[in-house]
CSV table of C-alpha atoms in Angstrom, one decimal:
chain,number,residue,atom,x,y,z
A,1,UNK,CA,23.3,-17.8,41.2
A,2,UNK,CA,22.5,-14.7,39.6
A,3,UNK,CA,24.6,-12.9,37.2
A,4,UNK,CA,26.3,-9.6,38.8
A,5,UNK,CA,26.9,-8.5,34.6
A,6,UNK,CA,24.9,-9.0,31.0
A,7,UNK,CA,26.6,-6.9,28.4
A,8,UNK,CA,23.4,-7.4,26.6
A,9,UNK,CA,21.4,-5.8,29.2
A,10,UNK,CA,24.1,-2.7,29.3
A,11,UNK,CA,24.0,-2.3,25.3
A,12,UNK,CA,19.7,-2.5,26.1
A,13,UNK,CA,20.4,0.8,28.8
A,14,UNK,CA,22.7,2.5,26.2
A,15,UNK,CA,20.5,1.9,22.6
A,16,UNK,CA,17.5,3.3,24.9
A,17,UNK,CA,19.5,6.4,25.6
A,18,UNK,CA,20.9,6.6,22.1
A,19,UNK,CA,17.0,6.3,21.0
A,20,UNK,CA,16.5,9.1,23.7
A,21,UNK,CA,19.2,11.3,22.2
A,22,UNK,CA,17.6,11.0,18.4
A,23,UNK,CA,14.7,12.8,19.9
A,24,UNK,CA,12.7,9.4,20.9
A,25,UNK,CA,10.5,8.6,23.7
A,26,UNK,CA,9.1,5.2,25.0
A,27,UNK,CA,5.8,4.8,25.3
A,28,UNK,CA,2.8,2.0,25.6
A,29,UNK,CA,-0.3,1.7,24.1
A,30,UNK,CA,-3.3,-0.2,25.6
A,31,UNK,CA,-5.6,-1.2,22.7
A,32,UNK,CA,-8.3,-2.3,25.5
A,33,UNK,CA,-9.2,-6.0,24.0
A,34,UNK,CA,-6.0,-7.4,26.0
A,35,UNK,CA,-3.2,-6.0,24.0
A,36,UNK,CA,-0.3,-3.7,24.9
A,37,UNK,CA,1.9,-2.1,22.2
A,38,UNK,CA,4.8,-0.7,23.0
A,39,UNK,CA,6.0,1.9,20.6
A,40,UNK,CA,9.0,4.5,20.2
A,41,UNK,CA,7.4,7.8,19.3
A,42,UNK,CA,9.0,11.6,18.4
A,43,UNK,CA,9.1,13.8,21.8
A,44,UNK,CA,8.0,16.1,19.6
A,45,UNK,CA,6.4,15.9,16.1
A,46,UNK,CA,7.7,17.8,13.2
A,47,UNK,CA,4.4,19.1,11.1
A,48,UNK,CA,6.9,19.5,8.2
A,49,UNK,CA,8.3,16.1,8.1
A,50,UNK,CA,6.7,12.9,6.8
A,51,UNK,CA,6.3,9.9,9.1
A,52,UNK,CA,8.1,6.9,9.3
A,53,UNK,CA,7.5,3.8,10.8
A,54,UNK,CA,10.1,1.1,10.9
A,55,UNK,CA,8.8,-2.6,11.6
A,56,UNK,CA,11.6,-5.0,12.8
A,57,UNK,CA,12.3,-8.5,12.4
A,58,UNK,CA,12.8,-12.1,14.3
A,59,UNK,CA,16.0,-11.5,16.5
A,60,UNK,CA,17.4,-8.8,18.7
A,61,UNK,CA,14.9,-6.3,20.2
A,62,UNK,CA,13.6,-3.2,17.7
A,63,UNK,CA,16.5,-0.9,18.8
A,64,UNK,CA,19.4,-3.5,18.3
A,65,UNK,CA,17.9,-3.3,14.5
A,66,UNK,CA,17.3,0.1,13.8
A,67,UNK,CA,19.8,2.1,16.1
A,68,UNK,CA,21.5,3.0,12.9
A,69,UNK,CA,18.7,3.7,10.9
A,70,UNK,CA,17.3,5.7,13.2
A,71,UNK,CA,20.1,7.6,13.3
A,72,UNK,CA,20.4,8.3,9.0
A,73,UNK,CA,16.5,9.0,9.2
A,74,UNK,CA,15.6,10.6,11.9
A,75,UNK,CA,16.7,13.9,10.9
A,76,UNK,CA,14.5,14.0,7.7
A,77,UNK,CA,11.3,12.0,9.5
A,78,UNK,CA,9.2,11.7,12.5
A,79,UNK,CA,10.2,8.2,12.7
A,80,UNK,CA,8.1,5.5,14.9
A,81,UNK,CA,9.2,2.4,16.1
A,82,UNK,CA,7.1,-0.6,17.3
A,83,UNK,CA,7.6,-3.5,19.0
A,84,UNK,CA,5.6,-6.0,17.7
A,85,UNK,CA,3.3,-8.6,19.4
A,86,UNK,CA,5.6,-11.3,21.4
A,87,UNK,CA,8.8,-8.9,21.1
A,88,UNK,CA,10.1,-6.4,23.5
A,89,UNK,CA,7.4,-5.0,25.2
A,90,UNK,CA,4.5,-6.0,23.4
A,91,UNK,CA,2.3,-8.4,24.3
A,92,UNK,CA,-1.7,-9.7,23.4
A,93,UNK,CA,-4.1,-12.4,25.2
A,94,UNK,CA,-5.7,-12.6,22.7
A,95,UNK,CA,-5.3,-16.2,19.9
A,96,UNK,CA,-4.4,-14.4,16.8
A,97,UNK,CA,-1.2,-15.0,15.4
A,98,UNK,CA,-1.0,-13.6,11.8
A,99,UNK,CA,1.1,-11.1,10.4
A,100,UNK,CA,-2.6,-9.5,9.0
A,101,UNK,CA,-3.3,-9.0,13.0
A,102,UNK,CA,0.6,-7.5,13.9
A,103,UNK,CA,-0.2,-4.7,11.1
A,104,UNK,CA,-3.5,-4.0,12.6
A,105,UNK,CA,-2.5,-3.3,16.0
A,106,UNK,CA,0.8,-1.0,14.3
A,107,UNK,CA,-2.0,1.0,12.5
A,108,UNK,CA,-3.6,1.3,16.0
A,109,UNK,CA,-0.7,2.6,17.3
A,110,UNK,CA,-0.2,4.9,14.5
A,111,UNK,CA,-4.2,6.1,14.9
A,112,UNK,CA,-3.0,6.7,18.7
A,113,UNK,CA,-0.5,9.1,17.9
A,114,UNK,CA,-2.8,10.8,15.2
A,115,UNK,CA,-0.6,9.3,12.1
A,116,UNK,CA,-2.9,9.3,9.5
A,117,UNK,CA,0.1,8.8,6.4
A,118,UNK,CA,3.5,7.4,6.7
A,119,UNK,CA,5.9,5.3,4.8
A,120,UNK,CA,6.5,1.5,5.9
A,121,UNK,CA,10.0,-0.5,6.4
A,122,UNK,CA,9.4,-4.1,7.3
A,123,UNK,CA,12.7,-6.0,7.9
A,124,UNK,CA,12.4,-9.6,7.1
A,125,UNK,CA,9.5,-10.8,9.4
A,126,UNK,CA,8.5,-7.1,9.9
A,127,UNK,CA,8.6,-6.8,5.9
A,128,UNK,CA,5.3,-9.8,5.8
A,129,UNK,CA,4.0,-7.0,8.4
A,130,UNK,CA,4.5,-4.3,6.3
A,131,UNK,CA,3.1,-5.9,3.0
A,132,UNK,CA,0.0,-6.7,5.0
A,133,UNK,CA,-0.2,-3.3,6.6
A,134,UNK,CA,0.4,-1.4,3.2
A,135,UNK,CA,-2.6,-3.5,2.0
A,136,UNK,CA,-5.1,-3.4,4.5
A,137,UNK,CA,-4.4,0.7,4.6
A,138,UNK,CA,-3.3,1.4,1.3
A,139,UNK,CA,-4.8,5.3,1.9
A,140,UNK,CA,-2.6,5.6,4.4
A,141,UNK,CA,0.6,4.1,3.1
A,142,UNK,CA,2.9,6.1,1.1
A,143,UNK,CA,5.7,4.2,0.3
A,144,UNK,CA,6.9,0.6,1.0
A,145,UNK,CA,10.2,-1.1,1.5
A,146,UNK,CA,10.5,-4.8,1.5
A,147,UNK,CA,13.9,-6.1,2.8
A,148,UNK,CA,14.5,-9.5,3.2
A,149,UNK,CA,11.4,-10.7,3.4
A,150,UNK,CA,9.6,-14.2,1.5
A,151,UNK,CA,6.1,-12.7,1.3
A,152,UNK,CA,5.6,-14.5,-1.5
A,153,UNK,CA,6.7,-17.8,-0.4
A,154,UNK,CA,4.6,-20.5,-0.5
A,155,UNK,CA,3.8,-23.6,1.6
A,156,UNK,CA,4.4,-25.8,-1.2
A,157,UNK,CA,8.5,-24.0,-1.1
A,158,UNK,CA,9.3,-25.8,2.0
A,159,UNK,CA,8.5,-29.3,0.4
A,160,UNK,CA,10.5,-28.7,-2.7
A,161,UNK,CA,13.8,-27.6,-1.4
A,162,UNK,CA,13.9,-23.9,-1.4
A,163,UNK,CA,14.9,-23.6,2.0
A,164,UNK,CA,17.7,-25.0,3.9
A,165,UNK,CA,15.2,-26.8,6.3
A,166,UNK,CA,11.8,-28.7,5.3
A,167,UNK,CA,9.1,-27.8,7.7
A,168,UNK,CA,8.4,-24.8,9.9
A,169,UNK,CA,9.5,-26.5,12.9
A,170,UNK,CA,12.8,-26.5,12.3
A,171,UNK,CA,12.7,-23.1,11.2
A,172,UNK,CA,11.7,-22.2,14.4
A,173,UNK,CA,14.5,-24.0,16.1
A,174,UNK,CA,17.1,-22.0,14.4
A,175,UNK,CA,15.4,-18.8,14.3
A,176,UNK,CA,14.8,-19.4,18.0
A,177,UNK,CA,17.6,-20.1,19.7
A,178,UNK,CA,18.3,-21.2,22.9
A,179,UNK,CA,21.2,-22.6,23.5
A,180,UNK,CA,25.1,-21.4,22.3
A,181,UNK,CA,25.1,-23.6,19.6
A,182,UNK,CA,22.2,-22.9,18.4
A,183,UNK,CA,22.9,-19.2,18.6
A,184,UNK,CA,26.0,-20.0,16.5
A,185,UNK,CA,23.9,-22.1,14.4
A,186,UNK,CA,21.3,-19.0,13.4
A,187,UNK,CA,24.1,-16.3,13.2
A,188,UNK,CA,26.1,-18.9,10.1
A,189,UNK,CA,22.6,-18.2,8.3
A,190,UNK,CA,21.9,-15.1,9.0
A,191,UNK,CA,25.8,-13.7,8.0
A,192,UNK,CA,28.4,-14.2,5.2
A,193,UNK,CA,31.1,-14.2,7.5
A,194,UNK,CA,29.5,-15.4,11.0
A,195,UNK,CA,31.2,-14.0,14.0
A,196,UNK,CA,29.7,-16.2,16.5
A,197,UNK,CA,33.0,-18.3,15.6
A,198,UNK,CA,34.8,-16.2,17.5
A,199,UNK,CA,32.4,-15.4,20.5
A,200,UNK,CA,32.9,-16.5,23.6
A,201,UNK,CA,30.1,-18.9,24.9
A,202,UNK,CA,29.1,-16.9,27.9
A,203,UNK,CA,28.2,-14.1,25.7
A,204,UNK,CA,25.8,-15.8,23.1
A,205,UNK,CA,24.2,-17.6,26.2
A,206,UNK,CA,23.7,-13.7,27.8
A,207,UNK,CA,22.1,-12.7,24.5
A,208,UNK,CA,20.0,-15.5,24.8
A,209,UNK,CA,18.5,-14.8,28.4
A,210,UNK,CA,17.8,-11.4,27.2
A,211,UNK,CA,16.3,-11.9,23.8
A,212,UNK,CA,14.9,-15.3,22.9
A,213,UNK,CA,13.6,-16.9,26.6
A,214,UNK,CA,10.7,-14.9,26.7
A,215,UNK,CA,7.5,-15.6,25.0
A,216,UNK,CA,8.9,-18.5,22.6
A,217,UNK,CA,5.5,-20.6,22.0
A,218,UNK,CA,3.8,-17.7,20.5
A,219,UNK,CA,7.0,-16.7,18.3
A,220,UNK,CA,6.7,-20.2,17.2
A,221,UNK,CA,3.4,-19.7,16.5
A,222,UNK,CA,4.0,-16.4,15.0
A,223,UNK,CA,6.3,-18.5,12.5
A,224,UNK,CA,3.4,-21.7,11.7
A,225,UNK,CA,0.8,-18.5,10.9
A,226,UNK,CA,2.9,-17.4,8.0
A,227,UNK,CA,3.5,-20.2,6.2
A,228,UNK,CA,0.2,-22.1,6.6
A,229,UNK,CA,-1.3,-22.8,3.5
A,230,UNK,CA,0.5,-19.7,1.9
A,231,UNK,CA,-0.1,-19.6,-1.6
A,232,UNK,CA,0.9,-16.9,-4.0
A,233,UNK,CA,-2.1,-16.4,-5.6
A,234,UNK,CA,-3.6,-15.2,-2.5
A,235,UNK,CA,-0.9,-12.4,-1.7
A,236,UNK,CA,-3.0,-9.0,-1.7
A,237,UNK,CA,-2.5,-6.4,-3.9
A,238,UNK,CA,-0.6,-3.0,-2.9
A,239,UNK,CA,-0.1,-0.6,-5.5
A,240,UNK,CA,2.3,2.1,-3.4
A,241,UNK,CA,5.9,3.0,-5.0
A,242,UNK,CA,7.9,0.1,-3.3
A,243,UNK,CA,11.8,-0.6,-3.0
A,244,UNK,CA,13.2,-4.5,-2.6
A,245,UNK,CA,16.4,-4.9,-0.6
A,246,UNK,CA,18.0,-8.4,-0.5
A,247,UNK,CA,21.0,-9.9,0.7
A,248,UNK,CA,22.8,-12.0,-2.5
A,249,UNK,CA,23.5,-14.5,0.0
A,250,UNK,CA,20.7,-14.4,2.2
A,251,UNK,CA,20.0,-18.5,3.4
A,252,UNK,CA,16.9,-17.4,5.6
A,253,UNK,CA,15.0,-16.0,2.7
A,254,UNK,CA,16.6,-17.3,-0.6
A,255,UNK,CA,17.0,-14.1,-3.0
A,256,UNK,CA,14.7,-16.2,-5.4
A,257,UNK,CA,12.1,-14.7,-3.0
A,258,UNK,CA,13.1,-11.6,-4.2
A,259,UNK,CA,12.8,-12.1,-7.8
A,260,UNK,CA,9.9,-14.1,-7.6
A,261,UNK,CA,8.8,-10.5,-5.5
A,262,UNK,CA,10.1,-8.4,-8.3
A,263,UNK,CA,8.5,-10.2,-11.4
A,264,UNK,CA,5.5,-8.6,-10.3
A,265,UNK,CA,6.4,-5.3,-11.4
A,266,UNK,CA,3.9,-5.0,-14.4
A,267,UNK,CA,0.8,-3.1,-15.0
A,268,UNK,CA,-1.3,-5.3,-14.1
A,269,UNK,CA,0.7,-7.1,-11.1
A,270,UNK,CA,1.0,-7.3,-7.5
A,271,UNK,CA,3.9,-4.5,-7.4
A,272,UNK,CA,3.3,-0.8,-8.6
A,273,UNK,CA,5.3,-0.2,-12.1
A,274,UNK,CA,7.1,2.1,-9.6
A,275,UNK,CA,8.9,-0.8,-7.6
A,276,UNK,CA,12.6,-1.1,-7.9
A,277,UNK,CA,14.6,-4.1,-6.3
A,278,UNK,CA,18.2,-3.5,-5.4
A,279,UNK,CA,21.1,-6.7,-4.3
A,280,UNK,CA,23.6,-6.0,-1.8
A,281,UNK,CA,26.7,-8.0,-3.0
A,282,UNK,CA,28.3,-10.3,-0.8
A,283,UNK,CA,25.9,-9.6,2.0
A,284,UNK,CA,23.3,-12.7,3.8
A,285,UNK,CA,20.2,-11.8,5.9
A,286,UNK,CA,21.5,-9.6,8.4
A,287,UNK,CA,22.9,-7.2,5.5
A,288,UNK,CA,21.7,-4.1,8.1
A,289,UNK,CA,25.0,-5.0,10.1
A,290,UNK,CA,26.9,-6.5,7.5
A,291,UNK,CA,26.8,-3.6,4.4
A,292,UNK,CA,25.2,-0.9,6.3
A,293,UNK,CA,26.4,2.0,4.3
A,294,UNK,CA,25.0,0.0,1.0
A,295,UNK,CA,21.5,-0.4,2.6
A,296,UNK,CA,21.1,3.0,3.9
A,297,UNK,CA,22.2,5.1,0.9
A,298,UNK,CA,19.3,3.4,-1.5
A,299,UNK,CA,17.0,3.5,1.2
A,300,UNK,CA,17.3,7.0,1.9
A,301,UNK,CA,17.2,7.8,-1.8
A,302,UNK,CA,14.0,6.3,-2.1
A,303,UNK,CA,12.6,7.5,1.2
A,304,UNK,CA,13.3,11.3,0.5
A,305,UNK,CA,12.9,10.5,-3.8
A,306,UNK,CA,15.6,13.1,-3.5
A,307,UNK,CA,17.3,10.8,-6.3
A,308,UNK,CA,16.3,7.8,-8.3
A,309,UNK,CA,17.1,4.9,-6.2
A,310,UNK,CA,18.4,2.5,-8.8
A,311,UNK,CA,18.0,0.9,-11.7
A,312,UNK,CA,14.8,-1.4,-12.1
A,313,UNK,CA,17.7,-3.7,-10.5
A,314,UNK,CA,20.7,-2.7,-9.3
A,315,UNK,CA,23.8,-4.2,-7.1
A,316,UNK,CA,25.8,-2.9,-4.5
């Protein structure tokens, strides 16, 4: 029997109008080798503003992550926002799975809508985007923000205890949900104070249907291409002023990930002396919803460089 009501499907109608109401339109992109990119763009372009894009994570949909965001920045950018391959309403045939392959088709995108510079914001899987995008187009890339995001884990990590699971596999089954349980499962990792605990079944279920039934092989294997044979001495080299956000007690991506990111800051390492790292206190891996106000203000900052974000490391 078919539900008469999703209250995940009505929150989908009102983000898109709250998207529409910040001055974005939807709009698709056929890249003409079998992939479509679906992409919120300005309605009209600001010549005097720089450009934005913001690159979302495993999860909820691109607007259920950056409805807020979009909201603090769109007033000072012409802010874009992607869906990327296997999410929303973007979708390939063709076999490429890397995150190397995601940022190509962004900068596509981009190229479509005649962005030639912009800042990146990759948020946790969108953040191994980002990294790659910013160094496959370093010319184009003017500032980088990594949040949550193990780009420089390595294979070996999984093995030696760094995560909460061993293998990519199981990853996958909690980052994938697809059952209430498992929904309650992935929301005790991704927050300090999980409020799936107090969620009624029937709810979690409907966020389920709407988010994480579609397309869930090729997530999977969106998940075995990062981590296979991952090593840290091949990470690429960007150079562009970059800001770290973590979580203190992010379980998905171990804030270990982000010191191990940070100790590159030298003049000679994979971080631009200009990289600064701040901690949200008391936040996990969905620190966007938990400490919004704390991400948003340092982010900003070092967007507009209106201020000096932080310290080289700073807590909030």
């Amino acid at each position: 029997m078919p539900k008469c009501f999703s209250f995940t499907a009505t929150q989908n109608r009102c983000l898109k109008s709250t998207f529409s109401s910040r001055g974005l339109r939807s709009t698709f992109t056929d890249l003409k080798d079998g992939t479509i990119m679906h992409c919120w763009v300005p309605k009209s372009k600001k010549p005097t503003r720089p450009d934005l894009v913001l690159i979302h994570g495993f999860g909820a949909n691109s607007m259920w992550q950056w409805s807020e965001t979009v909201r603090i920045l769109s007033r000072h950018f012409n802010v874009y926002v992607p869906d990327l391959l296997f999410f929303g309403d973007s979708y390939t045939t063709r076999p490429e799975r890397t995150e190397s392959f995601q940022a190509q088709c962004v900068k596509r995108v981009m190229e479509a809508n005649s962005v030639t510079k912009m800042s990146v914001v990759g948020l946790s899987y969108g953040g191994f985007v980002a990294y790659d995008f910013a160094a496959q187009f370093g010319d184009c890339v003017e500032k980088v923000v990594i949040c949550c995001a193990g780009v420089c884990l390595e294979e070996k990590d999984l093995k030696e205890g760094l995560f909460a699971v061993s293998s990519v596999e199981d990853a996958a089954n909690i980052l994938l949900p697809q059952t209430a349980e498992q929904m309650r499962e992935l929301m005790g990792y991704t927050f300090v104070k999980a409020p799936a605990k107090v969620l009624p079944s029937c709810l979690l279920t409907d966020f389920i249907d709407e988010m994480f039934t579609q397309y869930v092989e090729e997530k999977k294997e969106l998940l075995l291409a990062i981590a296979k044979d991952r090593k840290l001495s091949d990470l690429p080299k960007i150079t562009q002023p970059t800001l770290i956000v973590w979580g203190d007690q992010d379980k998905i991506f171990p804030l270990e990930l982000g010191h191990r990111l940070k100790r590159f800051i030298s003049p000679t390492g994979h971080l631009g002396e200009d990289a600064q790292m701040v901690v949200i206190k008391n936040a996990g891996h969905g620190f966007l919803y938990e400490k919004p106000k704390d991400f948003h203000k340092p982010l900003k900052a070092f967007l507009l460089g209106t201020t000096k974000t932080a310290a080289p490391q700073d807590q909030i």
